[in-house]
Coordinates of C-alpha atoms and ligand atoms in Angstrom, one line a residue:
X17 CA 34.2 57.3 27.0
X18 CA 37.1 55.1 27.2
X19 CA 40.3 55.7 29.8
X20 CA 43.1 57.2 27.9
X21 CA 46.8 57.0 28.5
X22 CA 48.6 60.0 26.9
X23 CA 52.6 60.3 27.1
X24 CA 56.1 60.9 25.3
X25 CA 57.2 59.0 22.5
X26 CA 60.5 60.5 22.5
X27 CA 63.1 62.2 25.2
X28 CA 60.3 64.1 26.8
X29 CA 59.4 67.5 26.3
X30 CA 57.0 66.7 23.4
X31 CA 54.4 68.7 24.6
X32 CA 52.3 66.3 26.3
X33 CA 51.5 69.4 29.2
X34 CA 49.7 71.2 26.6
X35 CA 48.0 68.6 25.2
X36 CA 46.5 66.6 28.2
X37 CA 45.2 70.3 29.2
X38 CA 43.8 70.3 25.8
X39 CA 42.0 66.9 26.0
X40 CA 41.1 67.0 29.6
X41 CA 38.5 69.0 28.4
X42 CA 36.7 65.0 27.8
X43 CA 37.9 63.6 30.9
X44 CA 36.2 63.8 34.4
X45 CA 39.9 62.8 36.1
X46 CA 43.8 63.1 35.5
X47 CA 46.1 61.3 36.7
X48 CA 50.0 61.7 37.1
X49 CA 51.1 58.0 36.9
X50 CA 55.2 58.2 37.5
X51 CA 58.2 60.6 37.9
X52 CA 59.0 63.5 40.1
X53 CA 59.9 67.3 39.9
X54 CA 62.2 66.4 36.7
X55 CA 59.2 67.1 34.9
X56 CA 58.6 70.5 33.7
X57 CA 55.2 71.0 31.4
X58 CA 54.3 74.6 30.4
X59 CA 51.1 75.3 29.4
X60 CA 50.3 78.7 28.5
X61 CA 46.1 79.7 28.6
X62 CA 45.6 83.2 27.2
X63 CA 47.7 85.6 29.0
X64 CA 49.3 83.0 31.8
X65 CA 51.7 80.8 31.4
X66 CA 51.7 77.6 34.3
X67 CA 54.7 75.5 34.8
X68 CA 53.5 72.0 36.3
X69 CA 56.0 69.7 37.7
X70 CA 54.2 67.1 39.7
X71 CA 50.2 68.1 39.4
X72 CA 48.7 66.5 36.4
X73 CA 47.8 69.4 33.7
X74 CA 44.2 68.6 34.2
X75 CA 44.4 70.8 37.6
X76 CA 43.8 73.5 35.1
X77 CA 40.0 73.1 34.0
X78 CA 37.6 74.3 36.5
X79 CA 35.9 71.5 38.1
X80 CA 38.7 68.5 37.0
X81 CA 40.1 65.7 39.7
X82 CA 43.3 65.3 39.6
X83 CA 45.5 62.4 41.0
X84 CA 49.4 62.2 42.1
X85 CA 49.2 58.1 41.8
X86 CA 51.7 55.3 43.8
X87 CA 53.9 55.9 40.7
X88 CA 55.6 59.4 41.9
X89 CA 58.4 60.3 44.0
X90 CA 57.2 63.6 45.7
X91 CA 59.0 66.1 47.4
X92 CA 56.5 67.6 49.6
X93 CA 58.8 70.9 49.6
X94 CA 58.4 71.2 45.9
X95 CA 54.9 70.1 45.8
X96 CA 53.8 72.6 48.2
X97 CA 55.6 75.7 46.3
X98 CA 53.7 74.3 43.3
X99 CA 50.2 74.1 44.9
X100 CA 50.7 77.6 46.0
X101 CA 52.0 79.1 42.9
X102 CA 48.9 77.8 41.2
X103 CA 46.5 78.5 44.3
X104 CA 47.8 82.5 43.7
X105 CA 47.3 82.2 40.4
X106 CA 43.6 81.4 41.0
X107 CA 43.6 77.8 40.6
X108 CA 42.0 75.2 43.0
X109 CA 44.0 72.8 43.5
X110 CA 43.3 71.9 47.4
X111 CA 39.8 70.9 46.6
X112 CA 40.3 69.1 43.4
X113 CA 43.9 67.3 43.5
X114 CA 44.3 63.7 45.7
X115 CA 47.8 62.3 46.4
X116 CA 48.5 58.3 46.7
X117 CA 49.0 57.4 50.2
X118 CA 52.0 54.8 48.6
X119 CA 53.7 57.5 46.3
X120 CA 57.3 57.2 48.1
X121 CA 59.0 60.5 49.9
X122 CA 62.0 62.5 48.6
X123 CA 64.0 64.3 50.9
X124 CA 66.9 66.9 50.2
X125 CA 69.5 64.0 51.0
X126 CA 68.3 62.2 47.8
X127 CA 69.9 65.1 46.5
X128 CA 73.1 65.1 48.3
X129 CA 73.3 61.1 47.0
X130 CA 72.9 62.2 43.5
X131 CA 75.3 64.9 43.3
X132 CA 77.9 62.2 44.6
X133 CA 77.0 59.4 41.7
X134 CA 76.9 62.0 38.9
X135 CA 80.2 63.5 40.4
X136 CA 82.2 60.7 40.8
X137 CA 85.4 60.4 39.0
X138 CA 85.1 57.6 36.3
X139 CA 81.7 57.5 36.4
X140 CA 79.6 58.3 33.4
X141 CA 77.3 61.3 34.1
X142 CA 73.8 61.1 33.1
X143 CA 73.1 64.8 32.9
X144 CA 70.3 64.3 35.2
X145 CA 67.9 67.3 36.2
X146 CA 69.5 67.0 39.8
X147 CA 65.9 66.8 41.3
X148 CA 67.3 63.8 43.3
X149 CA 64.8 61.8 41.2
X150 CA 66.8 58.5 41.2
X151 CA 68.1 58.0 44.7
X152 CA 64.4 58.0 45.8
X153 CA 63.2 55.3 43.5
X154 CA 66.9 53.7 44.7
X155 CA 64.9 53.5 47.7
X156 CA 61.5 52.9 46.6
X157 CA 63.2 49.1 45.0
X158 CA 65.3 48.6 47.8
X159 CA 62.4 48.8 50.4
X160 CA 63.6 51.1 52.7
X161 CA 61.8 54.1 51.0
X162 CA 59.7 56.3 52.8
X163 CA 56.1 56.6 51.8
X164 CA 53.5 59.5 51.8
X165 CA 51.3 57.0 54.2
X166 CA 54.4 56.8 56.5
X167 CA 55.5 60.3 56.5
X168 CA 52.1 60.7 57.8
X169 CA 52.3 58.3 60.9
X170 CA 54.4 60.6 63.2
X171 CA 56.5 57.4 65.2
X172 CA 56.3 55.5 62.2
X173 CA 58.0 58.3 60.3
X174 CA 60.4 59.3 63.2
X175 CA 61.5 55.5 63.4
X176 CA 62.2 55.0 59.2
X177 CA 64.1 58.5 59.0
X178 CA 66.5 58.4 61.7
X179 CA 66.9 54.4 60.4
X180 CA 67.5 55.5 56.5
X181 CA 69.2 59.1 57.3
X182 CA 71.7 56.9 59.4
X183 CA 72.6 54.3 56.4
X184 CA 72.7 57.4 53.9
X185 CA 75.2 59.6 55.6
X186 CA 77.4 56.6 56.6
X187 CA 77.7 55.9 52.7
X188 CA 78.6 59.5 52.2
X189 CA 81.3 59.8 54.7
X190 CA 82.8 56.6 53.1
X191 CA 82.7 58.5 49.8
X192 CA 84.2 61.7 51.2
X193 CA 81.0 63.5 50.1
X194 CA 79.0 64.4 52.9
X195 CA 78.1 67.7 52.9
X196 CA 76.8 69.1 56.6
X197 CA 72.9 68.6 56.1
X198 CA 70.9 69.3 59.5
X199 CA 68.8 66.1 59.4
X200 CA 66.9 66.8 62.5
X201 CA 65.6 70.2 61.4
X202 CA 64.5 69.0 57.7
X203 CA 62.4 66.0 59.6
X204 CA 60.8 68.8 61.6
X205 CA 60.4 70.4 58.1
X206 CA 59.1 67.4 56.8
X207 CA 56.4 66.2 59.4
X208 CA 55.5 70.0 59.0
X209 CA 54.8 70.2 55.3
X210 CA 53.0 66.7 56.0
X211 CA 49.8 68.3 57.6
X212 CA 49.2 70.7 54.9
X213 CA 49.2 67.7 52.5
X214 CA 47.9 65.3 54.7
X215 CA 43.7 67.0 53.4
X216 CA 44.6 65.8 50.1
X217 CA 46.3 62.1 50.8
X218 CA 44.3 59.2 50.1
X219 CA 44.3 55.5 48.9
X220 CA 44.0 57.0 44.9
X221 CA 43.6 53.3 43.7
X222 CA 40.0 52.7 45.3
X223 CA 39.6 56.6 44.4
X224 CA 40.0 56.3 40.1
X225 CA 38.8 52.5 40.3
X226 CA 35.4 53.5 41.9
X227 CA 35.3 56.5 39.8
X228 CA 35.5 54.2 36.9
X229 CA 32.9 52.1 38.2
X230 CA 30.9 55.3 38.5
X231 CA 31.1 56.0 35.1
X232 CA 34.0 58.5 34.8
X233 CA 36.5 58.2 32.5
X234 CA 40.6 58.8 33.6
X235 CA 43.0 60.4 31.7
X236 CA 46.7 58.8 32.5
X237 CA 49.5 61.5 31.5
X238 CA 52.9 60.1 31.7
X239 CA 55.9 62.4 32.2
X240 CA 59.3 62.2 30.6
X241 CA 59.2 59.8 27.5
X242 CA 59.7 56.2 26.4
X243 CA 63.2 57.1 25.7
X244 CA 63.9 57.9 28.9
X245 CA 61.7 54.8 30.4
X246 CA 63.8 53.1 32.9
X247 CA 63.0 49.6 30.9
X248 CA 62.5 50.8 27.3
X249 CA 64.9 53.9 27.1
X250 CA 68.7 54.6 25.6
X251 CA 69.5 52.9 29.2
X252 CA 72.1 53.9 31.4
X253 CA 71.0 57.6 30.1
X254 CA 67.2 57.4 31.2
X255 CA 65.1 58.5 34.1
X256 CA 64.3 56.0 36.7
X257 CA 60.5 55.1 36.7
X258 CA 58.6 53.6 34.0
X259 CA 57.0 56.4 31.5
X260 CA 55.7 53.7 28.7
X261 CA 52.0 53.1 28.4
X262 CA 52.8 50.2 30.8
X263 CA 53.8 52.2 33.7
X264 CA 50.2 53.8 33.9
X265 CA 48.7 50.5 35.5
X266 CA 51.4 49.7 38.1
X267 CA 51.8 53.5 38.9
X268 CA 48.1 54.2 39.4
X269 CA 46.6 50.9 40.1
X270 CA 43.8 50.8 37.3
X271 CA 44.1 47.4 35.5
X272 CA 45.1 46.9 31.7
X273 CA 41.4 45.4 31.7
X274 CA 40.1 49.2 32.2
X275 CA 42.7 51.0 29.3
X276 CA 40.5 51.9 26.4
X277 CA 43.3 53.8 24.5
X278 CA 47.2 55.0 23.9
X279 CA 48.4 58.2 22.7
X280 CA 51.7 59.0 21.9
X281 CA 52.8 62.7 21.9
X282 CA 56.4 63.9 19.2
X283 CA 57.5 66.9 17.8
X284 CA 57.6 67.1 14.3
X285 CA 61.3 67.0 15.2
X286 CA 63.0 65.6 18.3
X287 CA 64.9 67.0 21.7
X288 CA 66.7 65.6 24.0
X289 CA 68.3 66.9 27.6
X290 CA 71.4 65.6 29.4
X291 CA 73.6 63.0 28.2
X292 CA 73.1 60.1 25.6
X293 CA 72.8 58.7 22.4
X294 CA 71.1 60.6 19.9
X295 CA 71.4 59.2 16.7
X296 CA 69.7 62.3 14.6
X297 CA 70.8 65.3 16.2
X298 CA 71.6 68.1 14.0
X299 CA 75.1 69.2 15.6
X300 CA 75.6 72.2 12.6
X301 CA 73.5 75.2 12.0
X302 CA 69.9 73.7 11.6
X303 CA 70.1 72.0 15.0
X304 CA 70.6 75.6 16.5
X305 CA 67.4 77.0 14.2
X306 CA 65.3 74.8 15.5
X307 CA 66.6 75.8 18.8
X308 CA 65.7 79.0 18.7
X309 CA 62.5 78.9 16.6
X310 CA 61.3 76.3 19.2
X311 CA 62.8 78.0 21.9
X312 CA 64.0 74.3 23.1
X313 CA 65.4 75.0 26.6
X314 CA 64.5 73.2 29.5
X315 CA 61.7 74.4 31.6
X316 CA 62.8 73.0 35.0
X317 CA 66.5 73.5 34.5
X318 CA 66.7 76.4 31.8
X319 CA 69.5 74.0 30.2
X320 CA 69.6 74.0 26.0
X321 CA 67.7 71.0 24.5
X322 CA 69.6 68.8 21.8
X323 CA 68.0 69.4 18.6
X324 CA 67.7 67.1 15.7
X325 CA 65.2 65.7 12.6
X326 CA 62.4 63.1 13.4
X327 CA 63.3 59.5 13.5
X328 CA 61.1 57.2 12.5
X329 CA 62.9 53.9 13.5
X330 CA 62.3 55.0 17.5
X331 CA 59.1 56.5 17.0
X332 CA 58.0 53.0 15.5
X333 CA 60.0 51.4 18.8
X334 CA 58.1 53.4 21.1
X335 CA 54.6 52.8 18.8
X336 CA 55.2 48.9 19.6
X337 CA 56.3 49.8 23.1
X338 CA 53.4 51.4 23.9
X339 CA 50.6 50.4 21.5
X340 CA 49.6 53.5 20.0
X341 CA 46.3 53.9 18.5
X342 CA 47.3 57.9 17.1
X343 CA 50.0 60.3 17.6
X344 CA 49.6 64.1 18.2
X345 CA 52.7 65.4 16.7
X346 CA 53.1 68.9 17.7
X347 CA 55.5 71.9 17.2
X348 CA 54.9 71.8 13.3
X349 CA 54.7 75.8 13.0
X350 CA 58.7 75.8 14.4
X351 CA 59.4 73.9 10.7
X352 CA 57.6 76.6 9.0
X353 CA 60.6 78.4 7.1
X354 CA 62.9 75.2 6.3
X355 CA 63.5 74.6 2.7
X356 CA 64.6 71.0 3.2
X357 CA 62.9 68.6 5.6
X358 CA 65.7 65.4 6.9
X359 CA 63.4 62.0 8.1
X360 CA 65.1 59.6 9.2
X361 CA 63.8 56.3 7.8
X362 CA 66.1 53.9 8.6
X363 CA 70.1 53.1 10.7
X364 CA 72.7 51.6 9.2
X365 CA 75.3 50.1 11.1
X366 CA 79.0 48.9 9.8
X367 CA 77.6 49.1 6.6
X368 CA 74.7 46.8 7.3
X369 CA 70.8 48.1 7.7
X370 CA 69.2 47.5 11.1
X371 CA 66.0 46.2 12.0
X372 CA 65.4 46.8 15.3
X373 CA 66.5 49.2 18.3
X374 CA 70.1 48.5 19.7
X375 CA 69.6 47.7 23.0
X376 CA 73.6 48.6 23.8
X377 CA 74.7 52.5 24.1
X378 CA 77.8 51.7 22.1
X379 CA 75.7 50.1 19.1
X380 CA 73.4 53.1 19.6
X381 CA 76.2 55.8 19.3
X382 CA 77.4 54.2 16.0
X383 CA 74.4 53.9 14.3
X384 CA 74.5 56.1 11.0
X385 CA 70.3 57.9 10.0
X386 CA 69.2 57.1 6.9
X387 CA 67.8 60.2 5.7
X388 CA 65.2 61.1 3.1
X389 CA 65.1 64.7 2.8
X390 CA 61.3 66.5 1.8
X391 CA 60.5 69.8 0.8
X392 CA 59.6 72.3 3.4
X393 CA 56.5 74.7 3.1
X394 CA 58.2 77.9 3.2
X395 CA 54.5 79.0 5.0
X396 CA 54.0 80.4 8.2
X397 CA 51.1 77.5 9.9
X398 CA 51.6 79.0 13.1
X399 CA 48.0 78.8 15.1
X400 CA 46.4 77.1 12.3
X401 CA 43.2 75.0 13.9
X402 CA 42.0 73.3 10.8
X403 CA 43.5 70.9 8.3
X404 CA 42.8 71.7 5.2
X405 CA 44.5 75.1 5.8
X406 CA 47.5 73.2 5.6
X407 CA 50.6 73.6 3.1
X408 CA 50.4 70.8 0.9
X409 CA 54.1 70.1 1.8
X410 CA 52.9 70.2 5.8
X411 CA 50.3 68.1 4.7
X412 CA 52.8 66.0 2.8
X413 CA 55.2 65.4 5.7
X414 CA 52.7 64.4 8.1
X415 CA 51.4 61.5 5.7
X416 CA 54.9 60.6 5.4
X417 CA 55.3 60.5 9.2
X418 CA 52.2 58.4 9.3
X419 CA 53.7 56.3 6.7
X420 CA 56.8 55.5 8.2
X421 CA 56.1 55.3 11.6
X422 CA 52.9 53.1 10.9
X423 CA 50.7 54.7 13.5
X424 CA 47.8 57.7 12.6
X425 CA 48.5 61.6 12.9
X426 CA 45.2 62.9 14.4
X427 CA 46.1 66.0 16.0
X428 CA 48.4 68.6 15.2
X429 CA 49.9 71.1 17.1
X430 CA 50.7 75.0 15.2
X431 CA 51.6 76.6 18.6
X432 CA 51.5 77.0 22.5
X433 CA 47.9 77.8 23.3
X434 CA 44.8 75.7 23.4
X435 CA 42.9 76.8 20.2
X436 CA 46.4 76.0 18.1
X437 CA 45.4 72.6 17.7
X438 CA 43.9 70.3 14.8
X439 CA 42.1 67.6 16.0
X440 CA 41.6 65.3 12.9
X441 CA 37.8 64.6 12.3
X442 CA 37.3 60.8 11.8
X443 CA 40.3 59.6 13.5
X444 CA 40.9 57.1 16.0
X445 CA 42.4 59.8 18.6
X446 CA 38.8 62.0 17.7
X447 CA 36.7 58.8 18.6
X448 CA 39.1 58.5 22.0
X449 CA 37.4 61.8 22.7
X450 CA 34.0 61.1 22.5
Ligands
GDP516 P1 56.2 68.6 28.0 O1 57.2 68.4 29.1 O2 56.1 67.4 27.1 O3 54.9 69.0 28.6 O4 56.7 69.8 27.1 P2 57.4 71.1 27.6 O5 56.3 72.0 28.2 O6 58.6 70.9 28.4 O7 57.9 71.7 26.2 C1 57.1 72.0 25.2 C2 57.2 73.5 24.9 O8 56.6 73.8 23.6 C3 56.3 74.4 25.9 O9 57.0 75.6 26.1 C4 55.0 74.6 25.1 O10 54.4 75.8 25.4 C5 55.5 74.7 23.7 N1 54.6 74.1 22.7 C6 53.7 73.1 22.8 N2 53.1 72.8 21.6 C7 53.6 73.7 20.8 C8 53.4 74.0 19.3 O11 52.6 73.3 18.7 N3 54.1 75.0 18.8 C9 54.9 75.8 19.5 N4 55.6 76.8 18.9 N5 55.1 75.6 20.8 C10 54.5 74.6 21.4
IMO517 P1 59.1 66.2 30.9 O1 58.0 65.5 31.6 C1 63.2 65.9 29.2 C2 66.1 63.6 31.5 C3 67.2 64.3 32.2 C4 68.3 63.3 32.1 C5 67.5 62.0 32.4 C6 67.6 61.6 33.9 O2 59.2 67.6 31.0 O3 59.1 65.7 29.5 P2 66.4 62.5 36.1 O4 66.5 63.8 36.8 O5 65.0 62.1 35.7 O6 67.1 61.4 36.8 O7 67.3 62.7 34.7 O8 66.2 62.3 32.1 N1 64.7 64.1 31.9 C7 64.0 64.8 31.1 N2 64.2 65.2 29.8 N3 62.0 66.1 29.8 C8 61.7 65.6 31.0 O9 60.5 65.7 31.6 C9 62.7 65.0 31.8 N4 62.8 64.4 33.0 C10 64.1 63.9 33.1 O10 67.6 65.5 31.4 O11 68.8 63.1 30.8
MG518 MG1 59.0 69.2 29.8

């Protein structure tokens, strides 16, 4: 069986939690290969419903590795309320989940720094997730970050914080933004909450690399999307690691050499939180249907998703991005009772027809969707695990997806749970399984 890379092919929140749990099934590891506690994948298995932030979904199935790789910024805080929200729900994590020795640190003054650049008069605001996500990979790139080896290494530790604390609350003085943190008593906190992880820290590159060697075979789940990739996305208003197919080698350390396959996850429509362009969301009545038929709020901040029709131009971006061999477009059931279908097939831009992405925000906001419009199915296919049950319209608009976007629908999702899931016999994405 080949290593897999599964992740977003739009603004996140595609559904990638429930699918990875889904395909794990095949996989003896997953790992987590960028990104923080911004994400926020819920997975819902009969009567429970799990909310994963920084463990891969694969923690799920009895018996599964799972791997936080180099890639991640982890709070240990939030990591620890995780492990033991799961652990009380009956899950074993302890045993079964390893954390990269270089995955960097983020502490509650990452926080403080963010709330001062997203505040700041004049500057644009990002609508992040306020997770303090980007002021630790600020760090990571300017080498001063703190790493899960270090935090580990008591004088080592002692030596970096006081050094990086120091530089971070003179910058916030100078901004007029420093709010009274007690530095000394979350360090204490810290080196704390460092023993109870320190079981489950180790160097997670010879880890998955020998397990390949072995014989196993590693699913890579990214988090976010390849809208929000830090080199790919609607840049400034992205996340700040790298959530394209290209991020699960550097943020893992398993070579290109060893990727057998890429998956891309979309909704049959598109979402998007926080700030940015968006070029097909539906600002009038649909957009707020498909709001509430997909119930499209954000799992790790509760906020309301932006709603809009599926846009082929960026799905075929992120396709050439990434490589995808199939896409698993889920969500399909939440279209179930539209009469008329919008696609976008095309921008226009000052009257003239674009070929590629903009690369610029501005160009991006002007751009006008070319639409084609196709008949809904007016059927419910909620839960629907085979294909040929299909509407013929359902049936209809995936082909036309397929069509436009040039890449392979094989799997469907029709709902939340596990069992609401086509898997297309015959497909590339069916022989990525076996
Ligand atoms: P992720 O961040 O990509 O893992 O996605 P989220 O978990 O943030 O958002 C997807 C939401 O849609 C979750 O609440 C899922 O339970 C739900 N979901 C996933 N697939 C389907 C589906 O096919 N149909 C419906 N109705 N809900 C789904
Ligand atoms: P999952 O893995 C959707 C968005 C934020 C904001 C931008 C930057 O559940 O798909 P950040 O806090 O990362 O600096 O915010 O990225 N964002 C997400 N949007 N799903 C996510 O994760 C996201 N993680 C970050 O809303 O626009
Ligand atoms: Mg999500």
């Amino acid at each position: 069986m080949p290593n897999v890379i599964i992740l977003g092919s739009q603004w996140g929140d595609e559904g990638k939690g429930k699918i990875v749990d889904l395909f794990s099934e095949h996989f003896d590891i997953v790992a987590r290969y960028q990104g923080g506690h911004n994400a926020g994948h819920t997975v819902f298995i009969g009567e429970n419903r799990f909310v994963l932030k920084l463990v891969p979904s694969g923690i799920l199935r009895p018996g599964k590795k799972a791997v936080i790789g180099n890639g991640l910024v982890i709070d240990p805080a939030a990591l620890l309320t995780e492990i033991d929200a799961l652990e009380s729900a009956g899950v074993d994590v302890k045993n079964n989940l390893h954390i990269s020795n270089r995955a960097h640190v983020l502490f509650p003054v990452h926080r403080m720094m963010e709330r001062m650049s997203e505040g700041r008069a004049g500057r644009v605001s990002i609508g992040t997730t306020s997770r303090g996500i980007g002021p630790c990979y600020e760090d990571k790139i300017a080498r001063r970050g703190i790493r899960i080896a270090d935090l580990l290494d008591c004088a080592v530790f002692r030596a970096q914080y006081d050094s990086v604390m120091e530089e971070k609350v003179t910058i916030a003085r100078a901004f007029d933004i420093y709010e009274p943190i007690d530095l000394a008593a979350i360090r204490d906190q810290y080196e704390t909450l460092a023993q109870r992880i320190r079981p489950m820290v180790c160097d997670t590159a010879w880890l998955l690399n020998d397990a390949i060697r072995a014989g196993k075979c590693i699913l890579f789940e990214g988090a976010q999307g390849t809208m929000l990739d830090i080199d790919h996305g609607t840049y400034p208003f992205v996340t700040s690691s790298s959530a394209s197919a290209g991020g699960a080698c550097t943020g893992t350390g398993v070579a290109p050499t060893r990727i057998g396959g890429v998956i891309g996850v979309s909704k049959a429509y598109i979402t998007r939180v926080g700030g940015g362009p968006f070029p097909t969301e539906a600002l009038d009545s649909q957009g707020e249907r498909i709001r509430q038929r997909g119930n499209e709020f954000g799992a790790v901040t509760g906020r309301p998703r932006r709603c809009g029709w599926f846009d082929a131009p960026l799905l075929r971006y992120t396709a050439i991005v990434n490589g995808f061999d199939s896409l698993v477009v889920t969500k399909l059931d939440v279209l179930d009772d539209f009469e008329k279908i919008p696609v976008c097939v095309g921008y226009r831009s000052e009257g003239r027809e674009l070929r590629q992405m903009p690369a610029m925000v501005s160009e991006m906001e002007k751009v006008e969707p070319i639409y084609e419009c196709l008949d809904g199915w007016k059927s419910s296919t909620f839960g629907m695990a085979s294909y040929d049950d299909l509407p013929a319209n359902a049936k209809d608009y995936l082909a036309f997806l397929e069509t436009r976007t040039g890449v392979e629908v094989g799997c469907i999702s029709t709902g939340p749970e596990r069992n609401q899931t086509i898997v297309r016999p015959g497909s590339k994405l069916d022989r990525l399984l076996r």
